[in-house]
Coordinates of C-alpha atoms and ligand atoms in Angstrom, one line a residue:
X1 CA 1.8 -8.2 -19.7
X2 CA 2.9 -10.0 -16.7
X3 CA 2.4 -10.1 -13.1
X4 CA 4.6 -11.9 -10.2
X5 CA 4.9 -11.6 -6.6
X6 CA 6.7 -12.3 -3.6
X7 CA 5.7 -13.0 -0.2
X8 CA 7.9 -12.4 2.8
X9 CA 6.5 -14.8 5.1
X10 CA 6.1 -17.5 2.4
X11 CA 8.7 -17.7 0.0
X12 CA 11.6 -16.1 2.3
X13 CA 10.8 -18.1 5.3
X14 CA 14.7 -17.8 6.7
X15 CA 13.9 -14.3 7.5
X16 CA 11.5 -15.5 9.9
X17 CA 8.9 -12.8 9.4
X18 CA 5.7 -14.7 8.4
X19 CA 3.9 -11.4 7.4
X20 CA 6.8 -9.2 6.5
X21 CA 8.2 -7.7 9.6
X22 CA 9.5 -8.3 13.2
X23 CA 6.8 -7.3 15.7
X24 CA 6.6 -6.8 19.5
X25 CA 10.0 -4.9 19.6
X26 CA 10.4 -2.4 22.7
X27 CA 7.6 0.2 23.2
X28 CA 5.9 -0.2 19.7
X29 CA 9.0 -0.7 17.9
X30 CA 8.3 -2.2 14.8
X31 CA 11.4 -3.2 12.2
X32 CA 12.0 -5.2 9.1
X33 CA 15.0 -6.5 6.7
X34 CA 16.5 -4.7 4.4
X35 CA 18.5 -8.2 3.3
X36 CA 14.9 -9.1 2.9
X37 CA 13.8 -7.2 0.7
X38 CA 17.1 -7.7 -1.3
X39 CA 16.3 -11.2 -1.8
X40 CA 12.5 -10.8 -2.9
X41 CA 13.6 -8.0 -5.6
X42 CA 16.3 -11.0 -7.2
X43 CA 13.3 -13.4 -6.5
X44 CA 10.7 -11.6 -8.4
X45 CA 12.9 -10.8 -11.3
X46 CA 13.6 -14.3 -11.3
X47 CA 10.1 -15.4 -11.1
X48 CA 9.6 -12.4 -14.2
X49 CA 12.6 -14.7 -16.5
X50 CA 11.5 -17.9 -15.6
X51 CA 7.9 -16.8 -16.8
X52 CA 9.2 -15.5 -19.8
X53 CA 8.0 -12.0 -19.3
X54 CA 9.6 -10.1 -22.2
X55 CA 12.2 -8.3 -19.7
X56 CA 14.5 -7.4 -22.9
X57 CA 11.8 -5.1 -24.1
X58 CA 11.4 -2.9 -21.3
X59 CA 12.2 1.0 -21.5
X60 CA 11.6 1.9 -18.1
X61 CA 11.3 0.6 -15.0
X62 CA 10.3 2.5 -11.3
X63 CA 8.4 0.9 -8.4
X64 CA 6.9 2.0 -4.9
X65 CA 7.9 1.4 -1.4
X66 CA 6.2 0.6 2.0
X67 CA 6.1 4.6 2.8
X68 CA 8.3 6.1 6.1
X69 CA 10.4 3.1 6.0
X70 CA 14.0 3.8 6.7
X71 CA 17.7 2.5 5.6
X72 CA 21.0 2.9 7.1
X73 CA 24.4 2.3 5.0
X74 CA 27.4 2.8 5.5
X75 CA 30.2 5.3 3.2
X76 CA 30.8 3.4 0.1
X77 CA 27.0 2.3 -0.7
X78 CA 27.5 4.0 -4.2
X79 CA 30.7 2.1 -4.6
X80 CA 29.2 -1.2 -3.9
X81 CA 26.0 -0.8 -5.9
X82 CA 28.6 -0.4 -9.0
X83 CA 30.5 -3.6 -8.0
X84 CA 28.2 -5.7 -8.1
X85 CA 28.1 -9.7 -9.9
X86 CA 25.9 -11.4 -11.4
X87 CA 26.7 -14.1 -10.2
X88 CA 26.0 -13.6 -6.6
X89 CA 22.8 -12.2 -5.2
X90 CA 22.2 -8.6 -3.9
X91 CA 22.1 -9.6 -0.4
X92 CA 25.2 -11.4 -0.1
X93 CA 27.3 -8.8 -2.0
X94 CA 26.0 -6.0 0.0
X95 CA 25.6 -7.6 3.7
X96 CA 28.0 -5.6 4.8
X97 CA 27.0 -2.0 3.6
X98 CA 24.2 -1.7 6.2
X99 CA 25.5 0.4 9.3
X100 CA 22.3 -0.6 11.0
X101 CA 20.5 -4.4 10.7
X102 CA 16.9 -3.5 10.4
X103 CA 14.8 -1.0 9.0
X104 CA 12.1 0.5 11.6
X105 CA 8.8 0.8 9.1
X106 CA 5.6 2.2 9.4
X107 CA 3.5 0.3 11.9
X108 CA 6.4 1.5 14.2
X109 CA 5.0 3.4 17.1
X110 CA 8.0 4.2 19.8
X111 CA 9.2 7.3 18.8
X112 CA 6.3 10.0 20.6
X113 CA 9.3 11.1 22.9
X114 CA 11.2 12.1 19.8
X115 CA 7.9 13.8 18.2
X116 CA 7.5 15.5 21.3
X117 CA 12.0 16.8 21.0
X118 CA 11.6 17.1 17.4
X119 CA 8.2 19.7 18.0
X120 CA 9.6 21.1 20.4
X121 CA 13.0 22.3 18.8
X122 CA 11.6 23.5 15.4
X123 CA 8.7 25.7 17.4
X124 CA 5.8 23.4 17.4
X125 CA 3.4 21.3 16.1
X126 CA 2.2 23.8 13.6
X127 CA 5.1 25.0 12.5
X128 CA 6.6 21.1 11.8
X129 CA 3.0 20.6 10.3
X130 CA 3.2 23.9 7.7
X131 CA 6.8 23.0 7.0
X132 CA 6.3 19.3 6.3
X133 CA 2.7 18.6 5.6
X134 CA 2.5 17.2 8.6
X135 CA 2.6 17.6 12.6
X136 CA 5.4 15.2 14.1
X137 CA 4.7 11.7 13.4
X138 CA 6.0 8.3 15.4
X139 CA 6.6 6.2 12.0
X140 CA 7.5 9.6 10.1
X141 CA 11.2 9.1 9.4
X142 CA 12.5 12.0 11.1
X143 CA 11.7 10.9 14.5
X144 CA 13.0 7.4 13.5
X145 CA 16.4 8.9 12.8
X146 CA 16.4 11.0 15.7
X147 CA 15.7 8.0 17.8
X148 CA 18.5 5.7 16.1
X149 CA 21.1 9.0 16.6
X150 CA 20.2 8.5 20.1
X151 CA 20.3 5.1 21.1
X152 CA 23.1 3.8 18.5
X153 CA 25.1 7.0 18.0
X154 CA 28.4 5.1 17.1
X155 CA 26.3 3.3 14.4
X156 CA 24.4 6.9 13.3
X157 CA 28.1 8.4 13.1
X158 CA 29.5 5.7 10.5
X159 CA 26.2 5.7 8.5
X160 CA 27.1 7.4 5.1
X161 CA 23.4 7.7 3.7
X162 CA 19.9 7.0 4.9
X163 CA 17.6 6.1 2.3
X164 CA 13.8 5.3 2.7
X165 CA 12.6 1.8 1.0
X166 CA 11.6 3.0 -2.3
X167 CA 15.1 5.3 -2.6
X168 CA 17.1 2.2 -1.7
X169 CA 15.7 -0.2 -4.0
X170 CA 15.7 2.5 -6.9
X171 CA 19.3 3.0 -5.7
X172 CA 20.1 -1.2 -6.7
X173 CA 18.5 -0.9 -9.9
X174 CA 20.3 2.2 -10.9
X175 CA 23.5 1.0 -9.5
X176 CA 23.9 4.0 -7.5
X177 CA 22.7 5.9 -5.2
X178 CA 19.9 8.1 -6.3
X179 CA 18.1 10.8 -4.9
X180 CA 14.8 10.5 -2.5
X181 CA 11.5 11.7 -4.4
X182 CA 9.0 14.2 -3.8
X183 CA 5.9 12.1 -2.7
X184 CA 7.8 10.0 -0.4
X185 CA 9.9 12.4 0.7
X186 CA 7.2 14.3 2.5
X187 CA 6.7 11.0 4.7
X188 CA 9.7 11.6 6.8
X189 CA 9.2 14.9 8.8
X190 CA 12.0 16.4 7.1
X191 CA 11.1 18.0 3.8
X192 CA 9.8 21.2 3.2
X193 CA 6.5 20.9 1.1
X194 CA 7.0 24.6 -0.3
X195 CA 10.5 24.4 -1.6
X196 CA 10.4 20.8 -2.3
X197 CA 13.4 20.6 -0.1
X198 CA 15.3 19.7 3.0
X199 CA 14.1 21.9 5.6
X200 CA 17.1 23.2 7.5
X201 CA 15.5 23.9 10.6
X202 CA 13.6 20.6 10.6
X203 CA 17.0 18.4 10.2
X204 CA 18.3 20.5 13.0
X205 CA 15.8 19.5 15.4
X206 CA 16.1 16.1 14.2
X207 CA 19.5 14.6 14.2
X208 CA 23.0 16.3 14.2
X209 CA 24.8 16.1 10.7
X210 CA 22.0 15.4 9.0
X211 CA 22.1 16.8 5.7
X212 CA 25.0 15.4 4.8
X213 CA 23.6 11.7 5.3
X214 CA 20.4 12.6 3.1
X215 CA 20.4 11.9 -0.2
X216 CA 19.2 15.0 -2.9
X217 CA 15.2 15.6 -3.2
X218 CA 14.2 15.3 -6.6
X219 CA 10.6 15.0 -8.6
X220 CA 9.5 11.5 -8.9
X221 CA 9.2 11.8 -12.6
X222 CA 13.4 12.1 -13.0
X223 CA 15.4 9.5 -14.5
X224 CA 17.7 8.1 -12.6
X225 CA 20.1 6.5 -14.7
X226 CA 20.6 3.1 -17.3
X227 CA 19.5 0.1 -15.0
X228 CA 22.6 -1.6 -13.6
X229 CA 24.3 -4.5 -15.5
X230 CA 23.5 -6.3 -13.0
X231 CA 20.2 -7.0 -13.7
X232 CA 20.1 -6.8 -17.7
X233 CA 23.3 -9.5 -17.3
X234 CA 21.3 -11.0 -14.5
X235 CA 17.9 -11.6 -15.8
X236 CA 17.9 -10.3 -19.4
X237 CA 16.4 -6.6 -19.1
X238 CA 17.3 -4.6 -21.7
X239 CA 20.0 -2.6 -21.3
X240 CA 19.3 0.7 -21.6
X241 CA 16.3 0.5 -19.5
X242 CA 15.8 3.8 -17.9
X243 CA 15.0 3.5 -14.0
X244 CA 13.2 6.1 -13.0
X245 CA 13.0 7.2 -9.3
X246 CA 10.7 5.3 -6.8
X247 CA 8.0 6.7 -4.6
X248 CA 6.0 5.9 -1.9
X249 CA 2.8 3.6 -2.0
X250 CA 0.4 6.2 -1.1
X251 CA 2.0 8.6 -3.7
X252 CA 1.8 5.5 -6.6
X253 CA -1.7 4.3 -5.6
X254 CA -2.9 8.0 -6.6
X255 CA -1.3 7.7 -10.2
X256 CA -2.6 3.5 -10.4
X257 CA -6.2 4.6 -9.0
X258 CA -6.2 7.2 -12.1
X259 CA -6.7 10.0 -9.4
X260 CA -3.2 11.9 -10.3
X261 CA -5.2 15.4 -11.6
X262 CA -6.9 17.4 -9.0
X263 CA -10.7 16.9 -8.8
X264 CA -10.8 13.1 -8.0
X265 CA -11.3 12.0 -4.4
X266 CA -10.8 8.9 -3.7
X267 CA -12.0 7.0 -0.8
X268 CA -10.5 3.3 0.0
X269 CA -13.0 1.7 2.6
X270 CA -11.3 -0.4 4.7
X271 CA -10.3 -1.6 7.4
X272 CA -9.6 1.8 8.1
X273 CA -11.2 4.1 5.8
X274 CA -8.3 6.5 4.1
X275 CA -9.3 9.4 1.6
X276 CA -6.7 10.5 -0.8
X277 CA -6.6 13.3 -3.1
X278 CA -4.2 15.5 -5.4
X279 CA -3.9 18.7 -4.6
X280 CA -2.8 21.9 -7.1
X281 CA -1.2 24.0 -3.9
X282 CA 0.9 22.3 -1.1
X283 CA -2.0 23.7 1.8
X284 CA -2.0 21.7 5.2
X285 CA -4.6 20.4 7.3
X286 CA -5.3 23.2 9.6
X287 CA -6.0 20.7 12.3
X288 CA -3.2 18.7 11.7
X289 CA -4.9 15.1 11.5
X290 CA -4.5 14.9 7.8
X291 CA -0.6 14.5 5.6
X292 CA 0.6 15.9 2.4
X293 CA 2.6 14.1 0.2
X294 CA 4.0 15.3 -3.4
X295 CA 1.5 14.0 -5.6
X296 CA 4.5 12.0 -8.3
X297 CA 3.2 13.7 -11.4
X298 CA 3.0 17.1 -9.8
X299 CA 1.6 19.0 -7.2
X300 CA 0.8 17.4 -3.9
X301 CA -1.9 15.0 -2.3
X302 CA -3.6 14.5 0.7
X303 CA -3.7 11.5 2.8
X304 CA -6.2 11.1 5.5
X305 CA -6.5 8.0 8.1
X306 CA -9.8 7.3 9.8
X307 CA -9.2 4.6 11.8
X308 CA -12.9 3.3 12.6
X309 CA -13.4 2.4 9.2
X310 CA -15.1 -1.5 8.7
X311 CA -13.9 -1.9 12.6
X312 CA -17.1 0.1 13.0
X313 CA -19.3 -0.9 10.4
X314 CA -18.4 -4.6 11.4
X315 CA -19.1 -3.4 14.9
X316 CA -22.4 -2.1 14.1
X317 CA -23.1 -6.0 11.9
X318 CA -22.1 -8.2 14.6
X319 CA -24.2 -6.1 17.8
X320 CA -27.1 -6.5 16.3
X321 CA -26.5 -9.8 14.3
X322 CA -27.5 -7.8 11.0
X323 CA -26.1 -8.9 7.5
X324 CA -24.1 -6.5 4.8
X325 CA -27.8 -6.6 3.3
X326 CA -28.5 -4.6 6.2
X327 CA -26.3 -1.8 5.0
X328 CA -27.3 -1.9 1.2
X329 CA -30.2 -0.1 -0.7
X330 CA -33.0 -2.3 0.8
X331 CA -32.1 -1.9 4.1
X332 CA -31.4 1.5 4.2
X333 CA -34.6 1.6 2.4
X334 CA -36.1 1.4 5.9
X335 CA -35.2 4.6 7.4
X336 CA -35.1 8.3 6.1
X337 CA -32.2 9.8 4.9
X338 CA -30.6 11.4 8.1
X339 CA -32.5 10.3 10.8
X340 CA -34.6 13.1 11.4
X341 CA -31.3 15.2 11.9
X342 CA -30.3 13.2 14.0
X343 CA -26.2 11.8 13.9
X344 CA -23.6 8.9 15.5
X345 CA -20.1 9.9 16.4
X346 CA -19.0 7.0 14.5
X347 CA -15.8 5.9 16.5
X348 CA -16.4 3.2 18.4
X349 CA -12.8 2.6 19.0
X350 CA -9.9 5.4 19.9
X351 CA -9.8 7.5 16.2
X352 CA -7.0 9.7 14.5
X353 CA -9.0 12.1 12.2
X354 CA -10.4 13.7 14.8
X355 CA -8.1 12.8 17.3
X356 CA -10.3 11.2 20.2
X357 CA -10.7 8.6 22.2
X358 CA -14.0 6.8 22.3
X359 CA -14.8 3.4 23.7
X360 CA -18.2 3.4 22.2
X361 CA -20.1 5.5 19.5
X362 CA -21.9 8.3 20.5
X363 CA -25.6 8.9 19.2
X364 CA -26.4 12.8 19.4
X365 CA -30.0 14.2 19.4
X366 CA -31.7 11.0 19.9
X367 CA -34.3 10.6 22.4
X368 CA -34.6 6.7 23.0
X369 CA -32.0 4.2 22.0
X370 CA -32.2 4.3 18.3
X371 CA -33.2 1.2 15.8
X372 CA -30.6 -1.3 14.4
X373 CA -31.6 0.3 11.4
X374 CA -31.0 3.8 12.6
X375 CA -27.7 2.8 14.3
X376 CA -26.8 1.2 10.1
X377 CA -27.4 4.7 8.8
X378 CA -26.1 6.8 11.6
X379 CA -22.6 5.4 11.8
X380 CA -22.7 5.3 8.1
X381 CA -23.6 9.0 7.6
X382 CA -21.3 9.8 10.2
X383 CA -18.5 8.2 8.8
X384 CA -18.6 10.2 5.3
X385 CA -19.8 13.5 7.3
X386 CA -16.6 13.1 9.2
X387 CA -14.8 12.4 5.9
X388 CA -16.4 15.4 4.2
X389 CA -15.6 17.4 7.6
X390 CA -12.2 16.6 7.2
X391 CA -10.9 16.9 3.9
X392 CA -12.4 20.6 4.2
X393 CA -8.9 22.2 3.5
X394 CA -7.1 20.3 0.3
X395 CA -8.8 23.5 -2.0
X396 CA -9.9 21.6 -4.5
X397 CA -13.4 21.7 -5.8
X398 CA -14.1 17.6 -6.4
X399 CA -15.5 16.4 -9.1
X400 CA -16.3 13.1 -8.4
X401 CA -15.7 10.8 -5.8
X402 CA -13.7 7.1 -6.6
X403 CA -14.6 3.9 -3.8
X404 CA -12.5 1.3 -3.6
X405 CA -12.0 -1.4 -1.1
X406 CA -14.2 -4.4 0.5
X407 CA -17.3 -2.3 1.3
X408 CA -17.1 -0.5 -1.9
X409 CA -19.2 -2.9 -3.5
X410 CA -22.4 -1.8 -1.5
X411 CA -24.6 0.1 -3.3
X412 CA -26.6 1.1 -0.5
X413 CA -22.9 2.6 1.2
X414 CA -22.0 4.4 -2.3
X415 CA -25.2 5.8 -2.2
X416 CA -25.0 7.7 1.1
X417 CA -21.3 8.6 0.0
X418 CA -23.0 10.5 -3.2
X419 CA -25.6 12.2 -1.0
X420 CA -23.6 13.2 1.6
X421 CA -20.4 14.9 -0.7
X422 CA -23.0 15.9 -3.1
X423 CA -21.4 14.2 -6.1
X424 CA -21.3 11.6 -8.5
X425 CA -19.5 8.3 -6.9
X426 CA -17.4 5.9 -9.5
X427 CA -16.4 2.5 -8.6
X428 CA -12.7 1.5 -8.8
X429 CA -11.8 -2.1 -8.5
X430 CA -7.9 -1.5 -9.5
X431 CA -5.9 -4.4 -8.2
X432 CA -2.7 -3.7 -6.8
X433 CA -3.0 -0.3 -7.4
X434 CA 0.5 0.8 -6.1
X435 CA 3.0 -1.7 -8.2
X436 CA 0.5 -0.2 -11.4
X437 CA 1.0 3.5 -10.4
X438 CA 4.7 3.0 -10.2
X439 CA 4.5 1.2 -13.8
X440 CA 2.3 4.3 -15.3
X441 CA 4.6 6.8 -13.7
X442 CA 7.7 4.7 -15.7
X443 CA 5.7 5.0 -18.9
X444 CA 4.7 8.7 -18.4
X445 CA 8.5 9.4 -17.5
X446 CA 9.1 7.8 -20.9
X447 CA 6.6 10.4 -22.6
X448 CA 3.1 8.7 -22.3
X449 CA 0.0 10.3 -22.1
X450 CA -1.4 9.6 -18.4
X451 CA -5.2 10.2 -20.0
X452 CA -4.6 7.0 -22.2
X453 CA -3.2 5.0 -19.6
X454 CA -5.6 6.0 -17.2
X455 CA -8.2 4.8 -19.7
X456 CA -7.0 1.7 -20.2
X457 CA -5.5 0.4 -17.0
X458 CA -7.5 2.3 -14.0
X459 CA -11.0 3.0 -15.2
X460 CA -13.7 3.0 -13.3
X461 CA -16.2 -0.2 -13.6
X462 CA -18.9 0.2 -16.1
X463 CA -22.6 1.0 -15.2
X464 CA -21.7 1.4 -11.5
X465 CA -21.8 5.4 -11.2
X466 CA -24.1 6.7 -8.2
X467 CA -25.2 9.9 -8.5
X468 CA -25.9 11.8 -5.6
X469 CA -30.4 12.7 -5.0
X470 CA -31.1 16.6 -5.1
X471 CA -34.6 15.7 -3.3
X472 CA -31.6 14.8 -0.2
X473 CA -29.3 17.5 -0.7
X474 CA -30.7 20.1 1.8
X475 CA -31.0 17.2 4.2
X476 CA -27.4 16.6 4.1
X477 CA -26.1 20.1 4.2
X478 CA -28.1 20.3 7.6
X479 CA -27.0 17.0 8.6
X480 CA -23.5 18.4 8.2
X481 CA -24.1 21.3 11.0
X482 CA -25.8 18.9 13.2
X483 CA -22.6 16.6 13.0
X484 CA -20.2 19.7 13.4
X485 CA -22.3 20.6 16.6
X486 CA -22.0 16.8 18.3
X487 CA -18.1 17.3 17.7
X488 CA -18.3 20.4 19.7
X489 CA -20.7 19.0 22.4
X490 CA -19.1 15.6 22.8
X491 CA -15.6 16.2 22.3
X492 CA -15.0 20.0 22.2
X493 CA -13.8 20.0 18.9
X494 CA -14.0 23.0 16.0
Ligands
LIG1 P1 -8.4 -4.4 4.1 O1 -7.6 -4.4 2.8 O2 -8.2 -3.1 4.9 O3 -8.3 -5.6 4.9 P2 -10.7 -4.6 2.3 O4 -10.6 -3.4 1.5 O5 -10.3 -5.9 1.8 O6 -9.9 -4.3 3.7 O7 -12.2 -4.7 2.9 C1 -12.6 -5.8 3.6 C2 -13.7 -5.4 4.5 O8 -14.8 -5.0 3.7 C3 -14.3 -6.5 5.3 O9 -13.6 -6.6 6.5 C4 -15.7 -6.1 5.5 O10 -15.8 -5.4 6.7 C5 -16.0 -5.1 4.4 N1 -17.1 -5.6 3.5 C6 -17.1 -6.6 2.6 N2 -18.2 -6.7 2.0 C7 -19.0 -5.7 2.4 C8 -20.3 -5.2 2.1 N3 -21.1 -5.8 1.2 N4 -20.8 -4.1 2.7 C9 -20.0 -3.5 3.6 N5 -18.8 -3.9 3.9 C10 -18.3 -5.0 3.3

């Protein structure tokens, strides 16, 4: 019914941080405001009145945060959420709650000596990986805390509660603080994905006193509390509006991409690629490149990162000065479907999922140097054999495969993503996927059928399906040895 937005860089210039965050901090360090963030919530609630957005009507309100993000207050947060005016902002009233300035956030990198202490002390990287969904991570949480304990350990000892972005801003609109959810929970190292828990041994071999600077784990579908006078007094919401927790935006891009029941896979191509999934059972990723969050209406999902996603298609473009028609159906027309089994290592930069580094792609099996047309198919086989590869473990049998993102639109790219996962490919062109999950999960909190609201807010476009060729499908399943085989030559991988 309404839509409004703020941007960091644009509307909160003061804060300095033209694209929401403070860059080239020490050794990858990578932080943000939480007084920023403070501001845009009363600025887009603002924006929300002045457009006359019926705010008195809602029943429930939740959102989604910027995932692994951290925040540090002091004793008394609680207390000062319930105090607060109307008639001054959130950021004034509670500048002096924060027992640490900045919030590091997920692009921050300078914590791999803490992974490496954190691993260590809780018996390794499989151990930290079948506990928390995930091996040690540098922007994971955990190792953010660990690291602030270390080099600020008078400002670790007076911090009362760490919260994580989408905890903390839940916490203002509930006028309280409330507990950390499931799905963004699992981002920080720290919860255990069976119990749905703190894991004692991980908080151990993260920071001392830990546990009793966490906040309670709790399924993202709970109900907070009423929403804070504050903002029915402030901008008119109604007041018994019901805020639900937040989660994460990976966990609320699952519900706002429709994906939220297991059997939908869906595949954003990017600038990385990322493949996300929900997931019945809380398995791992045996090799430990891919993460498990809660999935916010239940279960778990996966999240997996390849880095070389349009980086390498737009590598493949610009060496041989082809076009994007170059990668549709006409194009691709022009060679056979797998080269002869033949394959690219697609990574023509350093890559995550597998963990590698490459400075250029690798052709395997080729005797000459292949076609620009080859090279268009090989790296784009190879990037959804490497996808298929690597979602091997989530134990779910999918049903059909969602695209989103810029290359997405090419049907000659949604065509090799049928015949290579052997299944139907839908196209998704949600916008702002994230802020709409956190809006469906309010409204299934509230009782609403996620079926209906799937249907009407995150369907997939009409008359754009792909369905995978059976005259390819043998092709593909050898193709998918062949690929496993290069891994093995080229980079000793299983
Ligand atoms: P991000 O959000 O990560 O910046 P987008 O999902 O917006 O990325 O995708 C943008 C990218 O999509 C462009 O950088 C380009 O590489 C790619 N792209 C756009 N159109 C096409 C196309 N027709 N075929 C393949 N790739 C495309």
């Amino acid at each position: 019914m309404a839509e409004e937005s703020v941007n960091f860089g644009k509307d909160l210039p003061q804060f300095g941080m033209e694209s929401g965050f403070l860059a080239g901090g020490a050794e990858g360090e990578v932080h943000s405001n939480p007084q920023m963030w403070l501001d845009a919530l009363d600025l887009v609630f603002q924006r929300l009145k002045d457009a006359g957005a019926p705010l008195d009507q809602i029943e429930a309100v939740s959102g989604s945060g910027q995932q692994h993000g951290s925040v540090y207050l002091k004793e008394g947060f609680g207390q000062a959420l319930a105090e607060l005016r109307p008639d001054a902002s959130l950021a004034d009233q509670l500048a002096s709650i924060f027992s640490r300035s900045s919030s590091p956030i997920w692009m921050d990198t300078s914590t791999g000596q803490q992974c490496a202490e954190i691993t260590q002390a809780a018996g390794g990287a499989e151990e930290v990986c079948r506990r928390s969904g995930s091996i040690a991570i540098e922007r994971f949480t955990g190792p953010q805390i660990r690291k602030f304990s270390q080099i600020e350990p008078a400002a670790y000892e007076v911090t009362g509660v760490i919260h994580l972005v989408s905890s903390f801003l839940a916490s203002v609109l509930a006028g309280k603080s409330v507990a950390i959810d499931t799905g963004d929970g699992a981002g920080m190292n720290l919860m255990n994905l069976a119990t749905a828990d703190w894991d004692e041994v991980l908080l151990g071999a993260t920071a001392p006193d830990l546990k009793s600077k966490l906040p309670p784990v709790a399924p993202a579908s709970t109900v907070a509390g009423t929403i804070s006078a504050y903002f029915s007094e402030k901008f008119g919401l109604n007041p018994d509006c019901q805020v639900v927790l937040w989660s994460g935006d990976n966990p609320c891009s699952l519900v706002g991409m429709g994906a939220s029941q297991p059997g939908k896979v869906v595949i954003s191509l990017g600038t990385s690629d990322t493949l996300f999934a929900a997931m019945a059972e809380p398995l791992t990723d045996p090799r430990g490149y891919g993460h498990v969050f809660g999935n916010p209406l239940g279960g778990n999902m996966s999240l997996i990162c390849f880095r070389n996603g349009s980086l390498a298609r737009e590598a493949v473009k610009d060496r041989f000065e082809l076009s994007w028609a170059d990668f549709d159906a006409e194009g691709l027309a022009r060679t056979e479907p797998g080269n002869g089994q033949k394959v690219i290592l697609p990574f023509v930069e350093d890559e995550i999922t597998p963990r590698v580094s490459s400075q250029d792609f690798v052709p395997v099996g080729w005797t000459g140097e292949p076609t620009p047309d080859e090279w268009v198919r090989g790296v784009l086989e190879g990037q959804f054999l490497n996808m298929k590869r690597h979602s091997d473990w989530l134990g779910v049998e999918t049903e059909e495969v969602l695209l989103t993102g810029g290359a997405s639109e090419n049907d000659g790219i949604a065509q090799i993503a049928a015949d290579v996962f052997g299944k139907k490919v839908r196209r998704l062109s949600v916008a702002g996927s994230a802020a709409l999950g956190a809006a469906m999960r309010a409204a299934v909190a509230m009782g609403a059928d996620i079926d209906k609201l799937e249907a009407a807010f995150s369907a997939p476009a009409e008359g754009r399906d792909v369905l995978p060729r059976s005259e390819n499908a043998e092709t593909y399943r050898d193709l998918e040895k062949v690929f496993a085989q290069a891994l093995k030559n080229s980079f000793n991988l299983a």
